Amino acid sequence: MKVLGIETSCDETGIAVYDSELGLQAHALFSQVDIHAEYGGVVPELASRDHVRRILPLIDSVLASAGVAKSDIEAIAYTRGPGLIGALMVGAAVAQALAFVWKVPTIGVHHMEGHLLAPMLEAVPPAFPFVALLVSGGHTQLVAVNGMGDYELLGESVDDAAGEAFDKAAKMLGLGYPGGPVIAKLAAQGNAARYRFPRPMTDRPGLDFSFSGLKTYTLNTTIEAKENDTFDQQTQADIAFAFQEAVVETLAIKCRRALQQTNMNTLVIAGGVSANLALRKRLEAVVAKLGAQVFYARPEFCTDNGAMIAYAGCQRLLAGQSDSLGIKPKPRWPMTELSKV
């Protein structure tokens, strides 16, 4: 089955063609980072308008790259939610319109299920069951995954997601957007001995996260440095290092607890923050001590992309699932509501 995948949940237009027998045929992504950078975050109206501009030319480009004619497409998978309502509507409307014209079925994919399954696109994919750390700009969750659609939420952030905290910390430090890459780059120059930031909610049992207090601690440290006239480039790097180290260690501690609690020996990390090299290195050390394994997608599939949507949609289509015609985005959509495959 050849599936066209469409991802428009936020600020990136992702398109892909996935073949159930041949694998990923082609994919492309247009990022809106430059559009939103001057605002320090995503402006929903601008995101929706740019999806409208980019989506059809990108579909034509990906089909051409895959050497696939429109008549060869047998189904369309699109991101139904969660995400920005306007952005989701663009993808859903295009998917349903093309499906009507091409006379093929559609399937609305859960954005976070797409992220969770992105490592399945690698040459050596993980096997069920496993613990998944879904960590992005909008979500920080630990999920026990027994099979596709068989998810148990173990813990989640009670306030800011980790990726959101990176963005806000970067803004406090006067850095660019998105925050994850710029903080990671600056942290490489930081002095590990200068600051130690708190590891929130690690001194109590449970698997929930909280990054709001860490964000406040970062702000207070930055303000203090400015008041003392010590806020130079090295201080920026030292604060960036301390912030990243606190986030990474907090996530690692919770992942270790989740593996021990579930008695599973496989960890999957997915979402934009999973591209962070410091996080990958720390989690590799954690699972090594437990005799477990860790899997993650290549960097281009950590952030939003059409390939993960095409893959996830294909699996559900092969299981006999499909949607009726109609534009029904779900900006809020708990992953535990998904049906098992």
CSV table of C-alpha atoms in Angstrom, one decimal:
chain,number,residue,atom,x,y,z
A,1,MET,CA,0.0,0.0,0.0
A,2,LYS,CA,1.3,3.4,-1.0
A,3,VAL,CA,0.4,6.1,1.5
A,4,LEU,CA,0.7,9.9,1.2
A,5,GLY,CA,1.5,11.4,4.6
A,6,ILE,CA,0.6,15.0,5.5
A,7,GLU,CA,1.8,16.7,8.7
A,8,THR,CA,0.6,20.2,9.5
A,9,SER,CA,0.1,20.2,13.3
A,10,CYS,CA,2.2,23.3,14.1
A,11,ASP,CA,4.9,25.2,12.2
A,12,GLU,CA,6.3,22.7,9.8
A,13,THR,CA,4.7,21.3,6.6
A,14,GLY,CA,5.8,17.7,6.2
A,15,ILE,CA,4.9,15.4,3.2
A,16,ALA,CA,6.0,11.8,2.6
A,17,VAL,CA,5.2,8.8,0.6
A,18,TYR,CA,5.5,5.4,2.4
A,19,ASP,CA,5.1,2.0,0.8
A,20,SER,CA,4.1,-0.9,3.1
A,21,GLU,CA,6.4,-3.2,1.1
A,22,LEU,CA,9.2,-0.9,0.0
A,23,GLY,CA,9.4,1.5,2.9
A,24,LEU,CA,9.8,5.2,2.8
A,25,GLN,CA,9.9,6.4,-0.8
A,26,ALA,CA,10.4,10.2,-0.4
A,27,HIS,CA,9.8,12.9,2.1
A,28,ALA,CA,10.2,16.7,2.4
A,29,LEU,CA,9.8,19.3,5.0
A,30,PHE,CA,9.3,23.1,5.0
A,31,SER,CA,10.1,24.7,8.3
A,32,GLN,CA,8.6,28.0,9.3
A,33,VAL,CA,11.3,28.8,11.9
A,34,ASP,CA,12.4,31.9,10.1
A,35,ILE,CA,8.8,33.2,9.9
A,36,HIS,CA,8.3,32.9,13.7
A,37,ALA,CA,11.8,33.6,15.0
A,38,GLU,CA,11.2,37.4,15.2
A,39,TYR,CA,8.2,36.7,17.5
A,40,GLY,CA,10.1,34.2,19.8
A,41,GLY,CA,7.4,31.6,19.2
A,42,VAL,CA,4.8,30.2,16.8
A,43,VAL,CA,2.1,32.7,15.7
A,44,PRO,CA,-0.9,30.4,14.8
A,45,GLU,CA,-2.4,32.5,12.1
A,46,LEU,CA,1.0,32.9,10.3
A,47,ALA,CA,1.5,29.1,10.6
A,48,SER,CA,-1.9,28.3,9.0
A,49,ARG,CA,-1.4,30.7,6.1
A,50,ASP,CA,2.1,29.3,5.3
A,51,HIS,CA,0.7,25.7,5.3
A,52,VAL,CA,-1.8,26.9,2.7
A,53,ARG,CA,1.0,28.3,0.6
A,54,ARG,CA,3.4,25.3,0.9
A,55,ILE,CA,1.3,22.1,1.0
A,56,LEU,CA,0.2,21.5,-2.6
A,57,PRO,CA,3.6,22.3,-4.2
A,58,LEU,CA,5.3,20.2,-1.6
A,59,ILE,CA,3.0,17.2,-2.4
A,60,ASP,CA,3.8,17.5,-6.1
A,61,SER,CA,7.5,17.7,-5.3
A,62,VAL,CA,7.5,14.6,-3.1
A,63,LEU,CA,5.4,12.6,-5.6
A,64,ALA,CA,8.0,13.5,-8.3
A,65,SER,CA,10.9,12.5,-6.0
A,66,ALA,CA,9.3,9.2,-5.2
A,67,GLY,CA,8.6,8.5,-8.9
A,68,VAL,CA,5.0,8.0,-8.0
A,69,ALA,CA,2.0,9.2,-9.9
A,70,LYS,CA,-1.1,10.5,-8.2
A,71,SER,CA,-3.0,7.5,-9.4
A,72,ASP,CA,-0.5,5.2,-7.6
A,73,ILE,CA,-1.5,6.6,-4.2
A,74,GLU,CA,-3.8,4.2,-2.4
A,75,ALA,CA,-4.5,6.1,0.8
A,76,ILE,CA,-3.8,9.4,2.6
A,77,ALA,CA,-2.7,9.8,6.2
A,78,TYR,CA,-2.8,13.2,7.8
A,79,THR,CA,-2.3,14.7,11.3
A,80,ARG,CA,-5.7,15.0,12.9
A,81,GLY,CA,-4.4,16.2,16.2
A,82,PRO,CA,-3.3,17.4,18.7
A,83,GLY,CA,-2.0,20.7,17.5
A,84,LEU,CA,-3.0,24.2,16.4
A,85,ILE,CA,-6.6,24.1,15.1
A,86,GLY,CA,-5.9,26.3,12.1
A,87,ALA,CA,-2.9,24.3,11.0
A,88,LEU,CA,-4.7,21.0,11.5
A,89,MET,CA,-7.6,22.2,9.4
A,90,VAL,CA,-5.3,22.9,6.5
A,91,GLY,CA,-3.9,19.4,6.4
A,92,ALA,CA,-7.3,17.8,7.0
A,93,ALA,CA,-9.0,19.8,4.3
A,94,VAL,CA,-6.3,19.0,1.7
A,95,ALA,CA,-6.2,15.3,2.7
A,96,GLN,CA,-10.0,14.9,2.4
A,97,ALA,CA,-10.2,16.9,-0.8
A,98,LEU,CA,-7.5,14.8,-2.5
A,99,ALA,CA,-9.0,11.6,-1.2
A,100,PHE,CA,-12.4,12.6,-2.6
A,101,VAL,CA,-10.9,13.3,-6.0
A,102,TRP,CA,-8.6,10.3,-6.1
A,103,LYS,CA,-11.2,8.0,-4.6
A,104,VAL,CA,-8.9,6.7,-1.9
A,105,PRO,CA,-9.4,6.3,1.9
A,106,THR,CA,-8.0,8.6,4.6
A,107,ILE,CA,-6.9,8.1,8.1
A,108,GLY,CA,-6.4,10.8,10.7
A,109,VAL,CA,-3.2,10.2,12.7
A,110,HIS,CA,-2.4,11.2,16.2
A,111,HIS,CA,0.6,13.4,16.1
A,112,MET,CA,2.3,11.9,19.2
A,113,GLU,CA,1.7,8.4,18.0
A,114,GLY,CA,3.5,9.4,14.8
A,115,HIS,CA,6.5,10.6,16.9
A,116,LEU,CA,6.4,7.4,19.0
A,117,LEU,CA,6.6,5.3,15.9
A,118,ALA,CA,9.2,7.3,14.1
A,119,PRO,CA,12.0,5.0,15.3
A,120,MET,CA,10.2,2.2,13.4
A,121,LEU,CA,11.5,3.9,10.2
A,122,GLU,CA,15.1,3.0,11.1
A,123,ALA,CA,17.0,0.0,9.8
A,124,VAL,CA,16.9,-1.6,13.3
A,125,PRO,CA,13.6,-0.7,14.9
A,126,PRO,CA,12.5,-1.3,18.5
A,127,ALA,CA,10.2,-4.2,19.3
A,128,PHE,CA,7.1,-4.0,21.5
A,129,PRO,CA,6.8,-3.7,24.4
A,130,PHE,CA,8.8,-0.6,25.5
A,131,VAL,CA,8.7,2.6,27.5
A,132,ALA,CA,8.5,5.7,25.4
A,133,LEU,CA,9.7,9.2,26.4
A,134,LEU,CA,7.8,11.6,24.2
A,135,VAL,CA,9.5,15.0,24.6
A,136,SER,CA,8.8,18.0,22.4
A,137,GLY,CA,7.7,21.6,22.5
A,138,GLY,CA,4.2,20.7,23.4
A,139,HIS,CA,4.5,17.4,25.3
A,140,THR,CA,6.6,15.6,27.9
A,141,GLN,CA,5.2,12.2,28.6
A,142,LEU,CA,6.3,8.7,29.7
A,143,VAL,CA,4.2,6.0,28.1
A,144,ALA,CA,4.2,2.2,28.5
A,145,VAL,CA,3.7,0.8,25.0
A,146,ASN,CA,2.5,-2.7,24.7
A,147,GLY,CA,1.6,-2.5,21.1
A,148,MET,CA,0.3,0.0,18.6
A,149,GLY,CA,-2.6,1.8,20.2
A,150,ASP,CA,-2.1,0.0,23.5
A,151,TYR,CA,-0.7,2.8,25.6
A,152,GLU,CA,-0.6,3.5,29.3
A,153,LEU,CA,0.3,7.0,30.4
A,154,LEU,CA,2.9,6.7,33.2
A,155,GLY,CA,3.7,10.3,33.7
A,156,GLU,CA,3.6,13.8,32.1
A,157,SER,CA,4.5,17.4,32.7
A,158,VAL,CA,2.1,19.2,35.0
A,159,ASP,CA,3.1,22.5,33.4
A,160,ASP,CA,5.6,23.4,30.7
A,161,ALA,CA,6.8,20.7,28.3
A,162,ALA,CA,10.6,20.3,28.1
A,163,GLY,CA,10.8,21.8,24.7
A,164,GLU,CA,8.7,24.8,25.7
A,165,ALA,CA,11.1,25.3,28.7
A,166,PHE,CA,14.1,25.3,26.3
A,167,ASP,CA,12.4,28.0,24.2
A,168,LYS,CA,11.6,30.2,27.2
A,169,ALA,CA,15.1,29.7,28.7
A,170,ALA,CA,16.6,30.7,25.4
A,171,LYS,CA,14.5,33.9,25.3
A,172,MET,CA,15.6,34.8,28.8
A,173,LEU,CA,19.2,34.5,27.8
A,174,GLY,CA,18.6,36.6,24.7
A,175,LEU,CA,19.2,33.7,22.3
A,176,GLY,CA,17.3,32.7,19.2
A,177,TYR,CA,14.3,30.5,18.4
A,178,PRO,CA,13.8,27.6,18.6
A,179,GLY,CA,15.5,27.3,22.0
A,180,GLY,CA,16.7,23.7,22.0
A,181,PRO,CA,19.4,23.9,19.3
A,182,VAL,CA,20.8,27.3,20.4
A,183,ILE,CA,21.0,26.3,24.1
A,184,ALA,CA,22.6,23.0,23.2
A,185,LYS,CA,25.2,24.8,21.0
A,186,LEU,CA,26.0,27.4,23.7
A,187,ALA,CA,26.0,24.8,26.5
A,188,ALA,CA,29.0,23.1,24.9
A,189,GLN,CA,31.1,26.1,25.9
A,190,GLY,CA,29.7,26.2,29.5
A,191,ASN,CA,31.6,25.7,32.8
A,192,ALA,CA,30.0,22.7,34.5
A,193,ALA,CA,31.2,23.8,37.9
A,194,ARG,CA,29.7,27.3,38.1
A,195,TYR,CA,26.0,26.6,38.5
A,196,ARG,CA,23.8,23.7,39.6
A,197,PHE,CA,20.1,24.1,38.9
A,198,PRO,CA,17.4,22.0,40.6
A,199,ARG,CA,16.2,18.7,39.2
A,200,PRO,CA,12.4,19.3,39.7
A,201,MET,CA,10.2,16.5,41.1
A,202,THR,CA,13.0,14.0,41.4
A,203,ASP,CA,13.1,14.1,45.2
A,204,ARG,CA,9.7,12.5,45.4
A,205,PRO,CA,8.2,9.3,44.0
A,206,GLY,CA,6.3,9.2,40.7
A,207,LEU,CA,6.9,9.8,37.0
A,208,ASP,CA,5.4,13.3,36.5
A,209,PHE,CA,7.5,16.3,35.4
A,210,SER,CA,7.5,20.0,36.1
A,211,PHE,CA,9.7,22.5,34.4
A,212,SER,CA,8.0,25.7,35.5
A,213,GLY,CA,10.2,26.1,38.6
A,214,LEU,CA,13.4,25.4,36.6
A,215,LYS,CA,12.3,28.1,34.2
A,216,THR,CA,11.9,30.6,37.1
A,217,TYR,CA,15.3,29.5,38.6
A,218,THR,CA,16.9,30.2,35.2
A,219,LEU,CA,15.2,33.7,35.1
A,220,ASN,CA,16.4,34.6,38.6
A,221,THR,CA,19.9,33.5,37.9
A,222,THR,CA,20.0,35.6,34.7
A,223,ILE,CA,18.6,38.6,36.5
A,224,GLU,CA,21.1,38.3,39.3
A,225,ALA,CA,24.0,38.1,36.8
A,226,LYS,CA,22.8,41.2,35.0
A,227,GLU,CA,22.4,43.1,38.3
A,228,ASN,CA,25.9,42.1,39.3
A,229,ASP,CA,27.2,43.2,35.9
A,230,THR,CA,28.6,39.6,35.2
A,231,PHE,CA,26.2,38.7,32.4
A,232,ASP,CA,28.7,38.1,29.6
A,233,GLN,CA,29.0,35.5,26.9
A,234,GLN,CA,30.6,33.0,29.3
A,235,THR,CA,27.9,33.5,31.9
A,236,GLN,CA,25.3,32.8,29.1
A,237,ALA,CA,27.1,29.6,28.3
A,238,ASP,CA,27.3,28.6,31.9
A,239,ILE,CA,23.6,29.2,32.5
A,240,ALA,CA,22.7,27.3,29.3
A,241,PHE,CA,24.8,24.4,30.4
A,242,ALA,CA,23.3,24.3,33.9
A,243,PHE,CA,19.8,24.5,32.5
A,244,GLN,CA,20.3,21.8,29.9
A,245,GLU,CA,22.0,19.5,32.5
A,246,ALA,CA,19.0,19.9,34.8
A,247,VAL,CA,16.5,19.0,32.1
A,248,VAL,CA,18.6,16.1,30.9
A,249,GLU,CA,19.2,14.6,34.3
A,250,THR,CA,15.5,15.0,35.3
A,251,LEU,CA,14.4,13.2,32.2
A,252,ALA,CA,17.0,10.5,32.7
A,253,ILE,CA,16.0,9.9,36.3
A,254,LYS,CA,12.3,9.5,35.3
A,255,CYS,CA,13.2,7.2,32.5
A,256,ARG,CA,15.2,4.9,34.8
A,257,ARG,CA,12.2,4.8,37.2
A,258,ALA,CA,9.8,4.0,34.4
A,259,LEU,CA,11.9,1.1,33.1
A,260,GLN,CA,12.2,-0.3,36.6
A,261,GLN,CA,8.6,0.2,37.4
A,262,THR,CA,7.4,-1.6,34.2
A,263,ASN,CA,10.1,-4.2,34.2
A,264,MET,CA,10.7,-3.4,30.5
A,265,ASN,CA,14.2,-3.4,29.0
A,266,THR,CA,13.6,-1.1,26.0
A,267,LEU,CA,13.4,2.7,26.0
A,268,VAL,CA,12.3,4.7,23.0
A,269,ILE,CA,12.8,8.5,22.9
A,270,ALA,CA,10.9,10.6,20.4
A,271,GLY,CA,10.0,14.2,19.6
A,272,GLY,CA,12.0,17.3,18.9
A,273,VAL,CA,14.0,17.2,22.2
A,274,SER,CA,15.1,13.6,21.5
A,275,ALA,CA,17.6,15.1,19.0
A,276,ASN,CA,19.5,16.6,21.9
A,277,LEU,CA,22.9,14.8,22.0
A,278,ALA,CA,23.4,15.4,25.7
A,279,LEU,CA,20.1,13.7,26.4
A,280,ARG,CA,20.9,10.8,24.1
A,281,LYS,CA,24.3,10.3,25.8
A,282,ARG,CA,22.8,10.3,29.3
A,283,LEU,CA,20.0,7.9,28.4
A,284,GLU,CA,22.4,5.5,26.8
A,285,ALA,CA,24.4,5.5,30.0
A,286,VAL,CA,21.2,4.9,32.0
A,287,VAL,CA,20.0,1.9,30.0
A,288,ALA,CA,23.5,0.4,29.9
A,289,LYS,CA,23.5,0.2,33.7
A,290,LEU,CA,20.1,-1.5,33.6
A,291,GLY,CA,21.0,-3.9,30.8
A,292,ALA,CA,18.4,-2.3,28.5
A,293,GLN,CA,18.4,-0.7,25.1
A,294,VAL,CA,17.5,2.8,23.8
A,295,PHE,CA,16.2,3.6,20.4
A,296,TYR,CA,15.5,6.9,18.7
A,297,ALA,CA,14.9,8.2,15.2
A,298,ARG,CA,17.5,10.0,13.0
A,299,PRO,CA,17.5,13.8,13.7
A,300,GLU,CA,15.4,14.7,10.7
A,301,PHE,CA,12.6,12.4,12.0
A,302,CYS,CA,12.8,13.7,15.6
A,303,THR,CA,11.0,17.0,14.7
A,304,ASP,CA,7.6,17.1,13.0
A,305,ASN,CA,7.7,15.3,9.6
A,306,GLY,CA,5.4,13.6,7.1
A,307,ALA,CA,7.3,10.3,7.2
A,308,MET,CA,6.1,9.4,10.7
A,309,ILE,CA,2.5,10.3,9.8
A,310,ALA,CA,2.6,8.2,6.6
A,311,TYR,CA,4.1,5.2,8.5
A,312,ALA,CA,1.6,5.4,11.4
A,313,GLY,CA,-1.3,5.9,9.1
A,314,CYS,CA,-0.2,3.0,6.9
A,315,GLN,CA,-0.2,0.6,9.9
A,316,ARG,CA,-3.7,1.6,10.9
A,317,LEU,CA,-5.0,1.4,7.3
A,318,LEU,CA,-3.5,-2.1,6.9
A,319,ALA,CA,-5.4,-3.1,10.0
A,320,GLY,CA,-8.6,-2.0,8.3
A,321,GLN,CA,-9.1,1.4,9.9
A,322,SER,CA,-10.1,4.5,7.9
A,323,ASP,CA,-12.1,7.7,8.3
A,324,SER,CA,-15.3,8.9,6.7
A,325,LEU,CA,-15.1,12.1,4.7
A,326,GLY,CA,-15.2,15.2,6.7
A,327,ILE,CA,-12.8,17.8,8.3
A,328,LYS,CA,-12.7,16.9,12.0
A,329,PRO,CA,-9.5,18.0,13.6
A,330,LYS,CA,-8.8,17.3,17.3
A,331,PRO,CA,-6.5,20.0,18.7
A,332,ARG,CA,-6.8,18.2,22.1
A,333,TRP,CA,-6.6,14.4,21.9
A,334,PRO,CA,-5.3,12.1,24.6
A,335,MET,CA,-3.3,9.3,23.1
A,336,THR,CA,-4.9,6.8,25.5
A,337,GLU,CA,-8.2,7.2,23.5
A,338,LEU,CA,-6.6,5.5,20.4
A,339,SER,CA,-7.8,2.1,19.4
A,340,LYS,CA,-5.5,-0.9,19.5
A,341,VAL,CA,-4.1,-2.3,16.2
